[in-house]
mmCIF file of C-alpha atoms in Angstrom:
data_model
loop_
_atom_site.group_PDB
_atom_site.id
_atom_site.type_symbol
_atom_site.label_atom_id
_atom_site.label_comp_id
_atom_site.label_asym_id
_atom_site.label_seq_id
_atom_site.Cartn_x
_atom_site.Cartn_y
_atom_site.Cartn_z
ATOM 1 C CA GLY A 1 -0.317 -31.507 -24.332
ATOM 2 C CA ASP A 2 -3.083 -34.059 -23.973
ATOM 3 C CA SER A 3 -2.293 -37.086 -21.153
ATOM 4 C CA VAL A 4 -3.348 -40.003 -19.702
ATOM 5 C CA THR A 5 -3.047 -40.586 -15.848
ATOM 6 C CA GLN A 6 -3.720 -44.031 -14.272
ATOM 7 C CA MET A 7 -2.990 -46.107 -11.176
ATOM 8 C CA GLU A 8 0.388 -47.425 -10.642
ATOM 9 C CA GLY A 9 0.266 -51.117 -10.220
ATOM 10 C CA PRO A 10 0.310 -54.166 -9.032
ATOM 11 C CA VAL A 11 -3.162 -54.768 -7.963
ATOM 12 C CA THR A 12 -3.261 -57.864 -6.574
ATOM 13 C CA LEU A 13 -7.211 -59.488 -5.898
ATOM 14 C CA SER A 14 -8.949 -62.380 -5.022
ATOM 15 C CA GLU A 15 -11.086 -64.227 -7.673
ATOM 16 C CA GLU A 16 -14.587 -62.455 -7.557
ATOM 17 C CA ALA A 17 -13.386 -59.336 -6.282
ATOM 18 C CA PHE A 18 -15.171 -55.600 -7.305
ATOM 19 C CA LEU A 19 -11.869 -54.201 -9.560
ATOM 20 C CA THR A 20 -11.398 -50.438 -10.107
ATOM 21 C CA ILE A 21 -8.616 -49.226 -12.109
ATOM 22 C CA ASN A 22 -8.636 -45.283 -11.777
ATOM 23 C CA CYS A 23 -7.819 -43.001 -15.129
ATOM 24 C CA THR A 24 -8.008 -39.079 -15.367
ATOM 25 C CA TYR A 25 -7.204 -36.970 -18.140
ATOM 26 C CA THR A 26 -5.911 -33.852 -19.309
ATOM 27 C CA ALA A 27 -7.246 -32.725 -23.191
ATOM 28 C CA THR A 28 -7.159 -29.781 -24.947
ATOM 29 C CA GLY A 29 -10.184 -30.554 -27.264
ATOM 30 C CA TYR A 30 -12.615 -33.534 -27.258
ATOM 31 C CA PRO A 31 -11.284 -36.769 -27.051
ATOM 32 C CA SER A 32 -12.578 -40.119 -27.282
ATOM 33 C CA LEU A 33 -11.555 -42.448 -24.601
ATOM 34 C CA PHE A 34 -10.095 -46.570 -24.525
ATOM 35 C CA TRP A 35 -9.001 -49.211 -22.470
ATOM 36 C CA TYR A 36 -6.639 -51.540 -23.789
ATOM 37 C CA VAL A 37 -5.767 -54.885 -22.029
ATOM 38 C CA GLN A 38 -2.178 -56.949 -23.099
ATOM 39 C CA TYR A 39 -2.916 -60.049 -21.735
ATOM 40 C CA PRO A 40 0.224 -62.250 -20.574
ATOM 41 C CA GLY A 41 2.017 -62.837 -24.220
ATOM 42 C CA GLU A 42 -0.169 -61.355 -26.190
ATOM 43 C CA GLY A 43 -0.807 -57.539 -27.571
ATOM 44 C CA LEU A 44 -2.294 -55.234 -26.551
ATOM 45 C CA GLN A 45 -6.476 -55.355 -27.524
ATOM 46 C CA LEU A 46 -8.904 -52.902 -27.403
ATOM 47 C CA LEU A 47 -11.545 -53.707 -24.273
ATOM 48 C CA LEU A 48 -13.895 -50.738 -24.596
ATOM 49 C CA LYS A 49 -14.082 -47.305 -25.303
ATOM 50 C CA ALA A 50 -16.356 -43.867 -25.629
ATOM 51 C CA THR A 51 -16.482 -41.247 -28.038
ATOM 52 C CA LYS A 52 -18.525 -38.310 -26.109
ATOM 53 C CA ALA A 53 -19.143 -37.313 -22.735
ATOM 54 C CA ASP A 54 -21.281 -39.279 -20.851
ATOM 55 C CA ASP A 55 -20.488 -42.871 -22.838
ATOM 56 C CA LYS A 56 -20.684 -45.629 -20.906
ATOM 57 C CA GLY A 57 -18.236 -48.191 -22.995
ATOM 58 C CA SER A 58 -18.665 -52.246 -21.738
ATOM 59 C CA ASN A 59 -17.177 -55.877 -22.745
ATOM 60 C CA LYS A 60 -16.628 -58.686 -20.893
ATOM 61 C CA GLY A 61 -18.325 -57.320 -17.870
ATOM 62 C CA PHE A 62 -16.125 -53.911 -17.673
ATOM 63 C CA GLU A 63 -17.415 -50.899 -18.394
ATOM 64 C CA ALA A 64 -15.698 -46.981 -18.335
ATOM 65 C CA THR A 65 -18.150 -44.075 -18.536
ATOM 66 C CA TYR A 66 -16.938 -41.178 -19.601
ATOM 67 C CA ARG A 67 -16.500 -38.775 -17.065
ATOM 68 C CA LYS A 68 -16.292 -34.894 -18.752
ATOM 69 C CA GLU A 69 -16.731 -32.637 -15.604
ATOM 70 C CA THR A 70 -14.332 -35.249 -13.540
ATOM 71 C CA THR A 71 -12.081 -36.154 -16.537
ATOM 72 C CA SER A 72 -11.963 -39.130 -15.732
ATOM 73 C CA PHE A 73 -12.800 -42.981 -17.000
ATOM 74 C CA HIS A 74 -12.403 -45.544 -14.520
ATOM 75 C CA LEU A 75 -12.245 -48.648 -15.483
ATOM 76 C CA GLU A 76 -14.387 -51.504 -13.093
ATOM 77 C CA LYS A 77 -15.948 -54.841 -12.908
ATOM 78 C CA GLY A 78 -18.259 -56.447 -10.375
ATOM 79 C CA SER A 79 -16.361 -59.865 -10.190
ATOM 80 C CA VAL A 80 -13.267 -59.999 -10.962
ATOM 81 C CA GLN A 81 -11.385 -63.353 -12.792
ATOM 82 C CA VAL A 82 -8.435 -65.693 -12.536
ATOM 83 C CA SER A 83 -8.550 -65.171 -16.748
ATOM 84 C CA ASP A 84 -8.407 -61.168 -15.611
ATOM 85 C CA SER A 85 -4.839 -61.124 -15.072
ATOM 86 C CA ALA A 86 -3.501 -58.239 -17.204
ATOM 87 C CA VAL A 87 -2.325 -55.123 -18.263
ATOM 88 C CA TYR A 88 -4.401 -52.414 -18.505
ATOM 89 C CA PHE A 89 -3.962 -48.948 -20.699
ATOM 90 C CA CYS A 90 -5.839 -46.065 -20.350
ATOM 91 C CA ALA A 91 -5.931 -44.207 -23.652
ATOM 92 C CA LEU A 92 -7.165 -41.512 -25.615
ATOM 93 C CA SER A 93 -7.233 -39.831 -29.058
ATOM 94 C CA ASP A 94 -8.255 -36.944 -30.330
ATOM 95 C CA SER A 95 -6.935 -38.256 -34.270
ATOM 96 C CA GLY A 96 -8.705 -42.492 -33.488
ATOM 97 C CA TYR A 97 -4.841 -43.182 -34.629
ATOM 98 C CA ALA A 98 -2.035 -41.003 -32.324
ATOM 99 C CA LEU A 99 -3.153 -42.706 -29.276
ATOM 100 C CA ASN A 100 -1.670 -41.373 -26.062
ATOM 101 C CA PHE A 101 -1.713 -44.216 -23.445
ATOM 102 C CA GLY A 102 -1.381 -43.654 -19.642
ATOM 103 C CA LYS A 103 1.506 -46.003 -18.697
ATOM 104 C CA GLY A 104 -0.206 -49.154 -17.383
ATOM 105 C CA THR A 105 -2.150 -50.918 -14.325
ATOM 106 C CA SER A 106 -0.766 -54.705 -13.840
ATOM 107 C CA LEU A 107 -3.683 -56.231 -12.381
ATOM 108 C CA LEU A 108 -3.132 -60.465 -11.086
ATOM 109 C CA VAL A 109 -6.127 -62.489 -9.660
ATOM 110 C CA THR A 110 -5.987 -64.980 -7.056
ATOM 111 C CA PRO A 111 -7.838 -67.657 -6.985
ATOM 112 C CA GLY S 1 -1.482 -66.909 -38.654
ATOM 113 C CA ALA S 2 -4.164 -64.051 -38.629
ATOM 114 C CA GLY S 3 -2.837 -61.251 -36.721
ATOM 115 C CA VAL S 4 -0.633 -58.868 -36.580
ATOM 116 C CA SER S 5 2.954 -60.073 -37.035
ATOM 117 C CA GLN S 6 6.075 -58.424 -35.965
ATOM 118 C CA THR S 7 10.139 -59.800 -36.833
ATOM 119 C CA PRO S 8 12.346 -60.017 -35.065
ATOM 120 C CA SER S 9 11.015 -60.891 -31.691
ATOM 121 C CA ASN S 10 13.804 -59.545 -30.141
ATOM 122 C CA LYS S 11 17.209 -58.243 -31.228
ATOM 123 C CA VAL S 12 20.259 -56.937 -29.529
ATOM 124 C CA THR S 13 22.803 -54.892 -31.260
ATOM 125 C CA GLU S 14 25.812 -52.213 -30.316
ATOM 126 C CA LYS S 15 25.251 -48.691 -29.712
ATOM 127 C CA GLY S 16 26.134 -46.823 -33.603
ATOM 128 C CA LYS S 17 24.977 -50.007 -35.589
ATOM 129 C CA TYR S 18 21.500 -49.899 -38.045
ATOM 130 C CA VAL S 19 18.413 -51.938 -36.897
ATOM 131 C CA GLU S 20 14.885 -52.673 -39.333
ATOM 132 C CA LEU S 21 12.301 -54.012 -37.549
ATOM 133 C CA ARG S 22 9.690 -55.820 -40.032
ATOM 134 C CA CYS S 23 5.991 -55.571 -39.390
ATOM 135 C CA ASP S 24 3.236 -57.840 -41.377
ATOM 136 C CA PRO S 25 -0.166 -56.340 -40.757
ATOM 137 C CA ILE S 26 -3.189 -58.381 -40.813
ATOM 138 C CA SER S 27 -4.576 -58.649 -44.223
ATOM 139 C CA GLY S 28 -6.629 -56.303 -45.623
ATOM 140 C CA HIS S 29 -5.642 -54.097 -42.687
ATOM 141 C CA THR S 30 -4.842 -50.431 -45.288
ATOM 142 C CA ALA S 31 -3.463 -48.438 -41.655
ATOM 143 C CA LEU S 32 -0.163 -49.507 -40.239
ATOM 144 C CA TYR S 33 1.229 -48.122 -37.022
ATOM 145 C CA TRP S 34 4.450 -48.132 -35.376
ATOM 146 C CA TYR S 35 4.559 -47.455 -31.255
ATOM 147 C CA ARG S 36 7.355 -47.419 -29.215
ATOM 148 C CA GLN S 37 6.925 -48.866 -25.421
ATOM 149 C CA SER S 38 10.166 -47.906 -23.080
ATOM 150 C CA LEU S 39 10.456 -50.322 -20.124
ATOM 151 C CA GLY S 40 7.376 -49.032 -17.439
ATOM 152 C CA GLN S 41 5.855 -46.449 -19.771
ATOM 153 C CA GLY S 42 2.823 -47.105 -22.095
ATOM 154 C CA PRO S 43 2.736 -46.818 -25.934
ATOM 155 C CA GLU S 44 4.569 -44.002 -27.743
ATOM 156 C CA PHE S 45 3.217 -43.234 -31.368
ATOM 157 C CA LEU S 46 5.608 -42.877 -33.815
ATOM 158 C CA ILE S 47 4.131 -43.015 -37.189
ATOM 159 C CA TYR S 48 1.190 -43.420 -39.422
ATOM 160 C CA PHE S 49 0.551 -44.853 -42.853
ATOM 161 C CA GLN S 50 -2.768 -44.871 -45.206
ATOM 162 C CA GLY S 51 -1.800 -47.960 -47.911
ATOM 163 C CA THR S 52 1.909 -46.673 -49.081
ATOM 164 C CA GLY S 53 1.963 -42.864 -47.615
ATOM 165 C CA ALA S 54 3.355 -41.543 -44.093
ATOM 166 C CA ALA S 55 0.219 -39.978 -43.182
ATOM 167 C CA ASP S 56 1.479 -38.796 -39.941
ATOM 168 C CA ASP S 57 5.135 -39.225 -38.916
ATOM 169 C CA SER S 58 4.912 -36.569 -36.231
ATOM 170 C CA GLY S 59 6.375 -38.367 -33.498
ATOM 171 C CA LEU S 60 9.163 -40.398 -35.058
ATOM 172 C CA PRO S 61 12.055 -39.383 -32.316
ATOM 173 C CA ASN S 62 14.675 -37.506 -35.076
ATOM 174 C CA ASP S 63 15.876 -38.493 -38.008
ATOM 175 C CA ARG S 64 17.837 -42.027 -37.391
ATOM 176 C CA PHE S 65 14.247 -42.977 -37.394
ATOM 177 C CA PHE S 66 12.403 -43.988 -40.631
ATOM 178 C CA ALA S 67 9.788 -46.022 -41.655
ATOM 179 C CA VAL S 68 9.213 -47.091 -45.208
ATOM 180 C CA ARG S 69 5.360 -49.668 -46.326
ATOM 181 C CA PRO S 70 6.578 -49.936 -50.258
ATOM 182 C CA GLU S 71 3.452 -51.890 -51.502
ATOM 183 C CA GLY S 72 1.013 -51.010 -49.144
ATOM 184 C CA SER S 73 1.007 -54.102 -46.745
ATOM 185 C CA VAL S 74 4.960 -55.253 -44.671
ATOM 186 C CA SER S 75 6.269 -52.039 -43.535
ATOM 187 C CA THR S 76 9.735 -52.086 -41.639
ATOM 188 C CA LEU S 77 11.200 -49.479 -39.203
ATOM 189 C CA LYS S 78 14.536 -48.506 -39.716
ATOM 190 C CA ILE S 79 16.817 -47.283 -37.120
ATOM 191 C CA GLN S 80 20.199 -45.708 -37.636
ATOM 192 C CA ARG S 81 23.025 -45.390 -35.274
ATOM 193 C CA THR S 82 21.558 -46.933 -32.892
ATOM 194 C CA GLU S 83 21.456 -44.989 -28.891
ATOM 195 C CA ARG S 84 21.621 -46.822 -25.394
ATOM 196 C CA GLY S 85 18.087 -44.657 -25.492
ATOM 197 C CA ASP S 86 16.341 -46.593 -28.429
ATOM 198 C CA SER S 87 16.103 -49.702 -26.273
ATOM 199 C CA ALA S 88 12.606 -50.355 -25.926
ATOM 200 C CA VAL S 89 9.811 -52.891 -27.562
ATOM 201 C CA TYR S 90 8.595 -51.356 -30.786
ATOM 202 C CA LEU S 91 4.781 -52.067 -31.741
ATOM 203 C CA CYS S 92 3.163 -52.477 -34.936
ATOM 204 C CA ALA S 93 -0.852 -51.962 -35.582
ATOM 205 C CA SER S 94 -3.137 -52.172 -38.160
ATOM 206 C CA SER S 95 -6.732 -51.148 -38.637
ATOM 207 C CA PHE S 96 -9.397 -51.307 -41.170
ATOM 208 C CA GLY S 97 -9.575 -48.718 -43.768
ATOM 209 C CA SER S 98 -9.621 -44.593 -43.108
ATOM 210 C CA GLN S 99 -12.000 -44.777 -40.551
ATOM 211 C CA ASN S 100 -9.800 -43.532 -37.949
ATOM 212 C CA THR S 101 -11.749 -45.428 -34.731
ATOM 213 C CA GLY S 102 -9.375 -45.954 -32.083
ATOM 214 C CA GLU S 103 -9.856 -50.224 -32.884
ATOM 215 C CA LEU S 104 -5.937 -50.962 -33.212
ATOM 216 C CA PHE S 105 -4.826 -54.469 -34.119
ATOM 217 C CA PHE S 106 -1.310 -54.781 -32.006
ATOM 218 C CA GLY S 107 1.124 -56.948 -32.571
ATOM 219 C CA GLU S 108 3.361 -58.645 -29.718
ATOM 220 C CA GLY S 109 6.166 -56.253 -30.476
ATOM 221 C CA SER S 110 9.800 -56.265 -31.348
ATOM 222 C CA ARG S 111 12.011 -55.889 -28.266
ATOM 223 C CA LEU S 112 15.272 -53.930 -29.642
ATOM 224 C CA THR S 113 18.397 -53.695 -26.828
ATOM 225 C CA VAL S 114 21.856 -51.525 -27.064
ATOM 226 C CA LEU S 115 24.545 -52.332 -25.922
#
């Protein structure tokens, strides 16, 4: 079945460092891909998404490109801030509601 | 508040007991979802409502789990004869309309501990 694999954390970075969180997927069809983020004490929220190959999702300085040839959707940010400390989940969906999530990657950004 | 509200935030129960978890979605959202998140795992899909009906309940693990949404707003997830393996955070989410874009608005979850 469809699945998502993302790099294990925790990831610890200094403020203004470059961030990459790797995500690869397996799917029988052509799913939509998502990054969700969970800030401390809050519910999961959609960070960005891409619905077809070569699409780039972006939001709050984060970007991810849907790469069909490498079945990847890596999350990147050029300069992280302390406020980016959170748990990041990669997910895919064929239906738009039954999301398949990865295990999550915890990010801690230190001043 | 304007977000998805879940109660209780924490529930501790004994093996074999019955549990109900409540979800109050964002006003106007017709779609409602339940997910379960076990320790160290990502959320796992359980059930999806469109209005009052369960459009997809394929993620419910067995017949001890049941969910209702009688008036198309608040939903209750019901777990009978709880087992220790049911311990997890149960997440509720809602979204606009019937267009499944993948943008779900999640609550903070109900943490269930079965002793």
